[in-house]
């Protein structure tokens, strides 16, 4: 019985609350902030192309608008995004095409495919202009 007394008499010092708050910050608030920046960037990308900004937040419709309306690609590319394994190649091709429509190079398009949370806000908030004939 005397061996358990030190375990119950310990003071945790209130450090648990700090750990919970830091965990909440890292696992909830930071990803939501990143999501907000990406959605705002995508909204601007859509508006620059003359599309409604709200289309950026509608899940499947936003992909359709990006592929068919903004990138001016055949609807088959949109369908290819539904095919497992093929979608990885299709994303790169589509993002490179979108980057070219905004006057960017192939490297920027690859960046959009690999790191969209960085490159889409750059495209949306940057000085790039949409050129439908590019």
mmCIF file of N, CA and C in Angstrom:
data_model
loop_
_atom_site.group_PDB
_atom_site.id
_atom_site.type_symbol
_atom_site.label_atom_id
_atom_site.label_comp_id
_atom_site.label_asym_id
_atom_site.label_seq_id
_atom_site.Cartn_x
_atom_site.Cartn_y
_atom_site.Cartn_z
ATOM 1 N N UNK A 1 0.813 -1.186 0.000
ATOM 2 C CA UNK A 1 0.000 0.000 0.000
ATOM 3 C C UNK A 1 0.860 1.254 0.000
ATOM 4 N N UNK A 2 1.949 1.245 0.699
ATOM 5 C CA UNK A 2 2.825 2.408 0.743
ATOM 6 C C UNK A 2 3.539 2.639 -0.587
ATOM 7 N N UNK A 3 3.598 1.626 -1.430
ATOM 8 C CA UNK A 3 4.256 1.789 -2.726
ATOM 9 C C UNK A 3 3.405 2.603 -3.700
ATOM 10 N N UNK A 4 2.082 2.587 -3.553
ATOM 11 C CA UNK A 4 1.200 3.312 -4.453
ATOM 12 C C UNK A 4 1.004 4.768 -4.053
ATOM 13 N N UNK A 5 1.301 5.131 -2.825
ATOM 14 C CA UNK A 5 1.103 6.489 -2.348
ATOM 15 C C UNK A 5 1.877 7.521 -3.162
ATOM 16 N N UNK A 6 3.136 7.298 -3.523
ATOM 17 C CA UNK A 6 3.840 8.309 -4.331
ATOM 18 C C UNK A 6 3.200 8.524 -5.713
ATOM 19 N N UNK A 7 2.565 7.500 -6.268
ATOM 20 C CA UNK A 7 1.927 7.662 -7.571
ATOM 21 C C UNK A 7 0.712 8.571 -7.493
ATOM 22 N N UNK A 8 -0.056 8.469 -6.421
ATOM 23 C CA UNK A 8 -1.257 9.276 -6.275
ATOM 24 C C UNK A 8 -0.957 10.675 -5.749
ATOM 25 N N UNK A 9 0.165 10.874 -5.154
ATOM 26 C CA UNK A 9 0.502 12.156 -4.555
ATOM 27 C C UNK A 9 1.252 13.070 -5.521
ATOM 28 N N UNK A 10 1.450 12.629 -6.754
ATOM 29 C CA UNK A 10 2.206 13.446 -7.701
ATOM 30 C C UNK A 10 1.356 14.599 -8.222
ATOM 31 N N UNK A 11 2.015 15.707 -8.478
ATOM 32 C CA UNK A 11 1.360 16.872 -9.071
ATOM 33 C C UNK A 11 1.810 16.974 -10.524
ATOM 34 N N UNK A 12 0.835 17.013 -11.434
ATOM 35 C CA UNK A 12 1.218 17.065 -12.849
ATOM 36 C C UNK A 12 1.596 18.475 -13.289
ATOM 37 N N UNK A 13 1.340 19.482 -12.506
ATOM 38 C CA UNK A 13 1.759 20.835 -12.818
ATOM 39 C C UNK A 13 0.919 21.522 -13.886
ATOM 40 N N UNK A 14 -0.137 20.911 -14.331
ATOM 41 C CA UNK A 14 -1.000 21.536 -15.334
ATOM 42 C C UNK A 14 -0.432 21.525 -16.738
ATOM 43 N N UNK A 15 0.622 20.799 -16.971
ATOM 44 C CA UNK A 15 1.235 20.743 -18.298
ATOM 45 C C UNK A 15 0.394 20.023 -19.323
ATOM 46 N N UNK A 16 -0.540 19.227 -18.860
ATOM 47 C CA UNK A 16 -1.394 18.486 -19.787
ATOM 48 C C UNK A 16 -2.256 19.397 -20.639
ATOM 49 N N UNK A 17 -2.693 20.504 -20.069
ATOM 50 C CA UNK A 17 -3.531 21.441 -20.823
ATOM 51 C C UNK A 17 -2.752 22.068 -21.970
ATOM 52 N N UNK A 18 -1.503 22.360 -21.739
ATOM 53 C CA UNK A 18 -0.664 22.939 -22.792
ATOM 54 C C UNK A 18 -0.460 21.939 -23.920
ATOM 55 N N UNK A 19 -0.244 20.691 -23.565
ATOM 56 C CA UNK A 19 -0.063 19.648 -24.577
ATOM 57 C C UNK A 19 -1.330 19.494 -25.411
ATOM 58 N N UNK A 20 -2.480 19.527 -24.767
ATOM 59 C CA UNK A 20 -3.745 19.407 -25.494
ATOM 60 C C UNK A 20 -3.932 20.595 -26.438
ATOM 61 N N UNK A 21 -3.649 21.795 -25.983
ATOM 62 C CA UNK A 21 -3.800 22.977 -26.830
ATOM 63 C C UNK A 21 -2.836 22.958 -28.009
ATOM 64 N N UNK A 22 -1.600 22.556 -27.778
ATOM 65 C CA UNK A 22 -0.637 22.457 -28.877
ATOM 66 C C UNK A 22 -1.045 21.383 -29.877
ATOM 67 N N UNK A 23 -1.554 20.280 -29.364
ATOM 68 C CA UNK A 23 -2.020 19.216 -30.258
ATOM 69 C C UNK A 23 -3.201 19.695 -31.091
ATOM 70 N N UNK A 24 -4.133 20.381 -30.458
ATOM 71 C CA UNK A 24 -5.283 20.928 -31.173
ATOM 72 C C UNK A 24 -4.830 21.906 -32.247
ATOM 73 N N UNK A 25 -3.876 22.738 -31.907
ATOM 74 C CA UNK A 25 -3.359 23.716 -32.863
ATOM 75 C C UNK A 25 -2.718 23.032 -34.061
ATOM 76 N N UNK A 26 -1.895 22.028 -33.792
ATOM 77 C CA UNK A 26 -1.167 21.354 -34.872
ATOM 78 C C UNK A 26 -2.061 20.473 -35.725
ATOM 79 N N UNK A 27 -3.054 19.847 -35.133
ATOM 80 C CA UNK A 27 -3.859 18.873 -35.869
ATOM 81 C C UNK A 27 -5.156 19.443 -36.421
ATOM 82 N N UNK A 28 -5.567 20.615 -36.000
ATOM 83 C CA UNK A 28 -6.843 21.146 -36.450
ATOM 84 C C UNK A 28 -6.711 22.528 -37.074
ATOM 85 N N UNK A 29 -6.122 23.445 -36.368
ATOM 86 C CA UNK A 29 -6.103 24.830 -36.821
ATOM 87 C C UNK A 29 -5.160 25.033 -38.000
ATOM 88 N N UNK A 30 -3.971 24.470 -37.959
ATOM 89 C CA UNK A 30 -3.018 24.631 -39.064
ATOM 90 C C UNK A 30 -3.558 24.029 -40.363
ATOM 91 N N UNK A 31 -4.060 22.786 -40.362
ATOM 92 C CA UNK A 31 -4.621 22.264 -41.622
ATOM 93 C C UNK A 31 -5.820 23.068 -42.134
ATOM 94 N N UNK A 32 -6.656 23.568 -41.239
ATOM 95 C CA UNK A 32 -7.790 24.386 -41.676
ATOM 96 C C UNK A 32 -7.320 25.703 -42.284
ATOM 97 N N UNK A 33 -6.259 26.278 -41.733
ATOM 98 C CA UNK A 33 -5.704 27.506 -42.303
ATOM 99 C C UNK A 33 -5.124 27.246 -43.689
ATOM 100 N N UNK A 34 -4.411 26.135 -43.845
ATOM 101 C CA UNK A 34 -3.861 25.776 -45.157
ATOM 102 C C UNK A 34 -4.993 25.543 -46.151
ATOM 103 N N UNK A 35 -6.037 24.839 -45.731
ATOM 104 C CA UNK A 35 -7.195 24.599 -46.592
ATOM 105 C C UNK A 35 -7.841 25.916 -47.014
ATOM 106 N N UNK A 36 -7.953 26.845 -46.086
ATOM 107 C CA UNK A 36 -8.537 28.145 -46.406
ATOM 108 C C UNK A 36 -7.721 28.914 -47.434
ATOM 109 N N UNK A 37 -6.401 28.872 -47.301
ATOM 110 C CA UNK A 37 -5.530 29.562 -48.260
ATOM 111 C C UNK A 37 -5.635 28.918 -49.637
ATOM 112 N N UNK A 38 -5.660 27.581 -49.681
ATOM 113 C CA UNK A 38 -5.768 26.879 -50.965
ATOM 114 C C UNK A 38 -7.119 27.167 -51.621
ATOM 115 N N UNK A 39 -8.199 27.131 -50.852
ATOM 116 C CA UNK A 39 -9.521 27.425 -51.420
ATOM 117 C C UNK A 39 -9.610 28.865 -51.921
ATOM 118 N N UNK A 40 -9.038 29.792 -51.173
ATOM 119 C CA UNK A 40 -9.041 31.188 -51.625
ATOM 120 C C UNK A 40 -8.214 31.341 -52.898
ATOM 121 N N UNK A 41 -7.076 30.650 -52.967
ATOM 122 C CA UNK A 41 -6.253 30.686 -54.176
ATOM 123 C C UNK A 41 -6.971 30.083 -55.366
ATOM 124 N N UNK A 42 -7.653 28.967 -55.142
ATOM 125 C CA UNK A 42 -8.403 28.318 -56.219
ATOM 126 C C UNK A 42 -9.560 29.214 -56.665
ATOM 127 N N UNK A 43 -10.204 29.883 -55.720
ATOM 128 C CA UNK A 43 -11.284 30.816 -56.037
ATOM 129 C C UNK A 43 -10.761 31.892 -56.995
ATOM 130 N N UNK A 44 -9.579 32.438 -56.693
ATOM 131 C CA UNK A 44 -8.983 33.478 -57.535
ATOM 132 C C UNK A 44 -8.586 32.932 -58.903
ATOM 133 N N UNK A 45 -8.072 31.700 -58.946
ATOM 134 C CA UNK A 45 -7.719 31.074 -60.224
ATOM 135 C C UNK A 45 -8.962 30.971 -61.098
ATOM 136 N N UNK A 46 -10.067 30.557 -60.514
ATOM 137 C CA UNK A 46 -11.314 30.424 -61.267
ATOM 138 C C UNK A 46 -11.801 31.792 -61.750
ATOM 139 N N UNK A 47 -11.744 32.798 -60.884
ATOM 140 C CA UNK A 47 -12.211 34.126 -61.272
ATOM 141 C C UNK A 47 -11.353 34.728 -62.376
ATOM 142 N N UNK A 48 -10.049 34.494 -62.330
ATOM 143 C CA UNK A 48 -9.165 34.996 -63.384
ATOM 144 C C UNK A 48 -9.516 34.393 -64.736
ATOM 145 N N UNK A 49 -10.038 33.183 -64.729
ATOM 146 C CA UNK A 49 -10.407 32.505 -65.971
ATOM 147 C C UNK A 49 -11.833 32.829 -66.401
ATOM 148 N N UNK A 50 -12.500 33.717 -65.667
ATOM 149 C CA UNK A 50 -13.861 34.083 -66.022
ATOM 150 C C UNK A 50 -14.909 33.091 -65.549
ATOM 151 N N UNK A 51 -14.534 32.200 -64.679
ATOM 152 C CA UNK A 51 -15.462 31.216 -64.118
ATOM 153 C C UNK A 51 -15.953 31.731 -62.764
ATOM 154 N N UNK A 52 -17.095 31.267 -62.297
ATOM 155 C CA UNK A 52 -17.559 31.708 -60.974
ATOM 156 C C UNK A 52 -16.638 31.183 -59.870
ATOM 157 N N UNK A 53 -16.299 32.041 -58.930
ATOM 158 C CA UNK A 53 -15.405 31.646 -57.851
ATOM 159 C C UNK A 53 -15.974 30.551 -56.972
ATOM 160 N N UNK A 54 -17.297 30.558 -56.790
ATOM 161 C CA UNK A 54 -17.926 29.547 -55.933
ATOM 162 C C UNK A 54 -17.713 28.142 -56.477
ATOM 163 N N UNK A 55 -17.447 28.010 -57.766
ATOM 164 C CA UNK A 55 -17.238 26.682 -58.352
ATOM 165 C C UNK A 55 -16.001 26.006 -57.768
ATOM 166 N N UNK A 56 -15.096 26.779 -57.203
ATOM 167 C CA UNK A 56 -13.876 26.215 -56.626
ATOM 168 C C UNK A 56 -14.150 25.406 -55.366
ATOM 169 N N UNK A 57 -15.283 25.628 -54.718
ATOM 170 C CA UNK A 57 -15.543 24.930 -53.460
ATOM 171 C C UNK A 57 -16.535 23.780 -53.602
ATOM 172 N N UNK A 58 -17.034 23.548 -54.814
ATOM 173 C CA UNK A 58 -17.955 22.428 -55.050
ATOM 174 C C UNK A 58 -17.125 21.227 -55.491
ATOM 175 N N UNK A 59 -17.105 20.140 -54.723
ATOM 176 C CA UNK A 59 -16.136 19.064 -54.896
ATOM 177 C C UNK A 59 -15.885 18.509 -56.295
ATOM 178 N N UNK A 60 -16.819 17.959 -56.979
ATOM 179 C CA UNK A 60 -16.524 17.333 -58.270
ATOM 180 C C UNK A 60 -16.620 18.361 -59.390
ATOM 181 N N UNK A 61 -17.521 19.299 -59.223
ATOM 182 C CA UNK A 61 -17.706 20.335 -60.235
ATOM 183 C C UNK A 61 -16.436 21.166 -60.420
ATOM 184 N N UNK A 62 -15.692 21.429 -59.337
ATOM 185 C CA UNK A 62 -14.478 22.234 -59.464
ATOM 186 C C UNK A 62 -13.439 21.551 -60.351
ATOM 187 N N UNK A 63 -13.350 20.241 -60.266
ATOM 188 C CA UNK A 63 -12.412 19.511 -61.116
ATOM 189 C C UNK A 63 -12.864 19.569 -62.567
ATOM 190 N N UNK A 64 -14.160 19.424 -62.789
ATOM 191 C CA UNK A 64 -14.698 19.525 -64.151
ATOM 192 C C UNK A 64 -14.388 20.900 -64.750
ATOM 193 N N UNK A 65 -14.646 21.962 -63.994
ATOM 194 C CA UNK A 65 -14.397 23.317 -64.486
ATOM 195 C C UNK A 65 -12.911 23.519 -64.754
ATOM 196 N N UNK A 66 -12.060 23.029 -63.864
ATOM 197 C CA UNK A 66 -10.619 23.187 -64.042
ATOM 198 C C UNK A 66 -10.139 22.487 -65.310
ATOM 199 N N UNK A 67 -10.616 21.280 -65.542
ATOM 200 C CA UNK A 67 -10.148 20.485 -66.687
ATOM 201 C C UNK A 67 -10.788 20.952 -67.988
ATOM 202 N N UNK A 68 -12.105 21.050 -68.021
ATOM 203 C CA UNK A 68 -12.812 21.290 -69.283
ATOM 204 C C UNK A 68 -12.907 22.782 -69.618
ATOM 205 N N UNK A 69 -13.218 23.619 -68.635
ATOM 206 C CA UNK A 69 -13.445 25.036 -68.912
ATOM 207 C C UNK A 69 -12.163 25.868 -68.871
ATOM 208 N N UNK A 70 -11.302 25.634 -67.892
ATOM 209 C CA UNK A 70 -10.096 26.450 -67.748
ATOM 210 C C UNK A 70 -8.954 25.906 -68.602
ATOM 211 N N UNK A 71 -8.648 24.619 -68.471
ATOM 212 C CA UNK A 71 -7.549 24.031 -69.245
ATOM 213 C C UNK A 71 -7.949 23.771 -70.691
ATOM 214 N N UNK A 72 -9.242 23.841 -70.990
ATOM 215 C CA UNK A 72 -9.768 23.608 -72.344
ATOM 216 C C UNK A 72 -9.352 22.236 -72.879
ATOM 217 N N UNK A 73 -9.429 21.234 -72.024
ATOM 218 C CA UNK A 73 -9.085 19.869 -72.410
ATOM 219 C C UNK A 73 -10.367 19.076 -72.650
ATOM 220 N N UNK A 74 -10.226 17.979 -73.352
ATOM 221 C CA UNK A 74 -11.355 17.105 -73.646
ATOM 222 C C UNK A 74 -11.908 16.517 -72.346
ATOM 223 N N UNK A 75 -13.185 16.244 -72.328
ATOM 224 C CA UNK A 75 -13.824 15.694 -71.131
ATOM 225 C C UNK A 75 -13.233 14.333 -70.749
ATOM 226 N N UNK A 76 -12.587 13.680 -71.693
ATOM 227 C CA UNK A 76 -11.966 12.387 -71.407
ATOM 228 C C UNK A 76 -10.891 12.516 -70.320
ATOM 229 N N UNK A 77 -10.219 13.665 -70.260
ATOM 230 C CA UNK A 77 -9.220 13.871 -69.206
ATOM 231 C C UNK A 77 -9.888 13.912 -67.835
ATOM 232 N N UNK A 78 -11.084 14.471 -67.784
ATOM 233 C CA UNK A 78 -11.847 14.468 -66.534
ATOM 234 C C UNK A 78 -12.209 13.042 -66.146
ATOM 235 N N UNK A 79 -12.608 12.243 -67.112
ATOM 236 C CA UNK A 79 -12.957 10.840 -66.859
ATOM 237 C C UNK A 79 -11.718 10.053 -66.431
ATOM 238 N N UNK A 80 -10.566 10.368 -67.020
ATOM 239 C CA UNK A 80 -9.331 9.660 -66.654
ATOM 240 C C UNK A 80 -8.953 9.882 -65.190
ATOM 241 N N UNK A 81 -9.399 10.984 -64.612
ATOM 242 C CA UNK A 81 -9.129 11.228 -63.194
ATOM 243 C C UNK A 81 -9.851 10.236 -62.295
ATOM 244 N N UNK A 82 -10.830 9.535 -62.825
ATOM 245 C CA UNK A 82 -11.576 8.542 -62.052
ATOM 246 C C UNK A 82 -10.944 7.156 -62.114
ATOM 247 N N UNK A 83 -9.954 6.974 -62.981
ATOM 248 C CA UNK A 83 -9.322 5.669 -63.167
ATOM 249 C C UNK A 83 -8.095 5.585 -62.258
ATOM 250 N N UNK A 84 -8.065 4.618 -61.345
ATOM 251 C CA UNK A 84 -6.906 4.484 -60.463
ATOM 252 C C UNK A 84 -5.617 4.287 -61.257
ATOM 253 N N UNK A 85 -4.547 4.785 -60.750
ATOM 254 C CA UNK A 85 -3.197 4.730 -61.324
ATOM 255 C C UNK A 85 -3.060 5.657 -62.528
ATOM 256 N N UNK A 86 -4.029 5.685 -63.417
ATOM 257 C CA UNK A 86 -3.976 6.581 -64.576
ATOM 258 C C UNK A 86 -4.120 8.029 -64.116
ATOM 259 N N UNK A 87 -4.835 8.230 -63.021
ATOM 260 C CA UNK A 87 -5.083 9.577 -62.535
ATOM 261 C C UNK A 87 -3.797 10.306 -62.165
ATOM 262 N N UNK A 88 -2.765 9.572 -61.749
ATOM 263 C CA UNK A 88 -1.510 10.218 -61.382
ATOM 264 C C UNK A 88 -0.875 10.899 -62.586
ATOM 265 N N UNK A 89 -0.900 10.239 -63.716
ATOM 266 C CA UNK A 89 -0.364 10.828 -64.942
ATOM 267 C C UNK A 89 -1.274 11.957 -65.413
ATOM 268 N N UNK A 90 -2.580 11.745 -65.336
ATOM 269 C CA UNK A 90 -3.540 12.748 -65.798
ATOM 270 C C UNK A 90 -3.410 14.047 -65.008
ATOM 271 N N UNK A 91 -3.184 13.964 -63.711
ATOM 272 C CA UNK A 91 -3.046 15.168 -62.889
ATOM 273 C C UNK A 91 -1.863 16.002 -63.365
ATOM 274 N N UNK A 92 -0.747 15.356 -63.661
ATOM 275 C CA UNK A 92 0.423 16.090 -64.133
ATOM 276 C C UNK A 92 0.139 16.767 -65.471
ATOM 277 N N UNK A 93 -0.481 16.048 -66.391
ATOM 278 C CA UNK A 93 -0.787 16.610 -67.712
ATOM 279 C C UNK A 93 -1.750 17.792 -67.576
ATOM 280 N N UNK A 94 -2.771 17.641 -66.749
ATOM 281 C CA UNK A 94 -3.768 18.697 -66.571
ATOM 282 C C UNK A 94 -3.148 19.924 -65.917
ATOM 283 N N UNK A 95 -2.365 19.732 -64.879
ATOM 284 C CA UNK A 95 -1.774 20.874 -64.179
ATOM 285 C C UNK A 95 -0.758 21.608 -65.051
ATOM 286 N N UNK A 96 -0.017 20.884 -65.870
ATOM 287 C CA UNK A 96 0.908 21.546 -66.794
ATOM 288 C C UNK A 96 0.119 22.389 -67.795
ATOM 289 N N UNK A 97 -0.996 21.868 -68.265
ATOM 290 C CA UNK A 97 -1.846 22.609 -69.203
ATOM 291 C C UNK A 97 -2.437 23.852 -68.537
ATOM 292 N N UNK A 98 -2.886 23.718 -67.299
ATOM 293 C CA UNK A 98 -3.426 24.870 -66.564
ATOM 294 C C UNK A 98 -2.335 25.921 -66.374
ATOM 295 N N UNK A 99 -1.135 25.492 -66.007
ATOM 296 C CA UNK A 99 -0.025 26.427 -65.813
ATOM 297 C C UNK A 99 0.270 27.188 -67.103
ATOM 298 N N UNK A 100 0.239 26.509 -68.225
ATOM 299 C CA UNK A 100 0.498 27.168 -69.511
ATOM 300 C C UNK A 100 -0.590 28.185 -69.842
ATOM 301 N N UNK A 101 -1.827 27.910 -69.448
ATOM 302 C CA UNK A 101 -2.924 28.858 -69.680
ATOM 303 C C UNK A 101 -2.709 30.156 -68.904
ATOM 304 N N UNK A 102 -1.954 30.086 -67.832
ATOM 305 C CA UNK A 102 -1.659 31.264 -67.025
ATOM 306 C C UNK A 102 -0.260 31.805 -67.285
ATOM 307 N N UNK A 103 0.369 31.359 -68.358
ATOM 308 C CA UNK A 103 1.679 31.880 -68.736
ATOM 309 C C UNK A 103 2.835 31.320 -67.936
ATOM 310 N N UNK A 104 2.640 30.211 -67.270
ATOM 311 C CA UNK A 104 3.699 29.583 -66.476
ATOM 312 C C UNK A 104 4.294 28.418 -67.262
ATOM 313 N N UNK A 105 5.426 27.914 -66.791
ATOM 314 C CA UNK A 105 6.101 26.831 -67.483
ATOM 315 C C UNK A 105 5.713 25.455 -66.975
ATOM 316 N N UNK A 106 6.378 24.458 -67.561
ATOM 317 C CA UNK A 106 6.121 23.066 -67.168
ATOM 318 C C UNK A 106 6.482 22.811 -65.707
ATOM 319 N N UNK A 107 7.564 23.415 -65.242
ATOM 320 C CA UNK A 107 7.984 23.233 -63.852
ATOM 321 C C UNK A 107 6.934 23.720 -62.867
ATOM 322 N N UNK A 108 6.291 24.823 -63.196
ATOM 323 C CA UNK A 108 5.225 25.341 -62.341
ATOM 324 C C UNK A 108 4.047 24.376 -62.322
ATOM 325 N N UNK A 109 3.736 23.793 -63.480
ATOM 326 C CA UNK A 109 2.653 22.810 -63.556
ATOM 327 C C UNK A 109 2.955 21.572 -62.745
ATOM 328 N N UNK A 110 4.203 21.114 -62.776
ATOM 329 C CA UNK A 110 4.608 19.970 -61.951
ATOM 330 C C UNK A 110 4.498 20.339 -60.476
ATOM 331 N N UNK A 111 4.882 21.572 -60.144
ATOM 332 C CA UNK A 111 4.724 22.046 -58.772
ATOM 333 C C UNK A 111 3.268 22.078 -58.338
ATOM 334 N N UNK A 112 2.384 22.463 -59.253
ATOM 335 C CA UNK A 112 0.949 22.459 -58.938
ATOM 336 C C UNK A 112 0.447 21.049 -58.675
ATOM 337 N N UNK A 113 1.006 20.070 -59.376
ATOM 338 C CA UNK A 113 0.583 18.684 -59.173
ATOM 339 C C UNK A 113 1.140 18.119 -57.871
ATOM 340 N N UNK A 114 2.382 18.458 -57.540
ATOM 341 C CA UNK A 114 3.025 17.883 -56.352
ATOM 342 C C UNK A 114 2.745 18.667 -55.074
ATOM 343 N N UNK A 115 2.714 19.976 -55.162
ATOM 344 C CA UNK A 115 2.528 20.838 -53.988
ATOM 345 C C UNK A 115 1.426 21.871 -54.252
ATOM 346 N N UNK A 116 0.192 21.418 -54.422
ATOM 347 C CA UNK A 116 -0.875 22.370 -54.764
ATOM 348 C C UNK A 116 -1.132 23.411 -53.681
ATOM 349 N N UNK A 117 -0.862 23.079 -52.431
ATOM 350 C CA UNK A 117 -1.101 24.025 -51.348
ATOM 351 C C UNK A 117 -0.128 25.197 -51.382
ATOM 352 N N UNK A 118 0.929 25.109 -52.178
ATOM 353 C CA UNK A 118 1.866 26.218 -52.359
ATOM 354 C C UNK A 118 1.624 26.909 -53.702
ATOM 355 N N UNK A 119 1.526 26.130 -54.769
ATOM 356 C CA UNK A 119 1.506 26.691 -56.111
ATOM 357 C C UNK A 119 0.145 27.248 -56.530
ATOM 358 N N UNK A 120 -0.950 26.689 -56.064
ATOM 359 C CA UNK A 120 -2.264 27.222 -56.442
ATOM 360 C C UNK A 120 -2.485 28.618 -55.850
ATOM 361 N N UNK A 121 -2.157 28.867 -54.571
ATOM 362 C CA UNK A 121 -2.268 30.249 -54.088
ATOM 363 C C UNK A 121 -1.325 31.213 -54.813
ATOM 364 N N UNK A 122 -0.136 30.748 -55.196
ATOM 365 C CA UNK A 122 0.773 31.611 -55.959
ATOM 366 C C UNK A 122 0.126 31.992 -57.283
ATOM 367 N N UNK A 123 -0.486 31.029 -57.942
ATOM 368 C CA UNK A 123 -1.141 31.290 -59.223
ATOM 369 C C UNK A 123 -2.353 32.200 -59.038
ATOM 370 N N UNK A 124 -3.121 31.968 -57.992
ATOM 371 C CA UNK A 124 -4.327 32.755 -57.767
ATOM 372 C C UNK A 124 -4.058 34.180 -57.333
ATOM 373 N N UNK A 125 -3.130 34.363 -56.412
ATOM 374 C CA UNK A 125 -2.872 35.693 -55.865
ATOM 375 C C UNK A 125 -1.752 36.423 -56.590
ATOM 376 N N UNK A 126 -1.045 35.734 -57.471
ATOM 377 C CA UNK A 126 0.055 36.341 -58.213
ATOM 378 C C UNK A 126 -0.438 37.197 -59.372
ATOM 379 N N UNK A 127 0.514 37.639 -60.163
ATOM 380 C CA UNK A 127 0.194 38.536 -61.281
ATOM 381 C C UNK A 127 -0.107 37.791 -62.577
ATOM 382 N N UNK A 128 -0.144 36.473 -62.550
ATOM 383 C CA UNK A 128 -0.402 35.687 -63.761
ATOM 384 C C UNK A 128 -1.793 35.991 -64.299
ATOM 385 N N UNK A 129 -1.887 36.089 -65.611
ATOM 386 C CA UNK A 129 -3.161 36.367 -66.270
ATOM 387 C C UNK A 129 -3.564 35.163 -67.109
ATOM 388 N N UNK A 130 -4.849 34.910 -67.157
ATOM 389 C CA UNK A 130 -5.375 33.778 -67.916
ATOM 390 C C UNK A 130 -5.389 34.107 -69.400
ATOM 391 N N UNK A 131 -4.879 33.177 -70.206
ATOM 392 C CA UNK A 131 -4.877 33.311 -71.658
ATOM 393 C C UNK A 131 -5.514 32.056 -72.242
ATOM 394 N N UNK A 132 -6.782 32.115 -72.651
ATOM 395 C CA UNK A 132 -7.458 30.903 -73.124
ATOM 396 C C UNK A 132 -6.864 30.318 -74.398
ATOM 397 N N UNK A 133 -6.129 31.111 -75.159
ATOM 398 C CA UNK A 133 -5.563 30.598 -76.407
ATOM 399 C C UNK A 133 -4.168 30.013 -76.233
ATOM 400 N N UNK A 134 -3.636 30.027 -75.031
ATOM 401 C CA UNK A 134 -2.269 29.508 -74.805
ATOM 402 C C UNK A 134 -2.232 27.999 -74.875
#
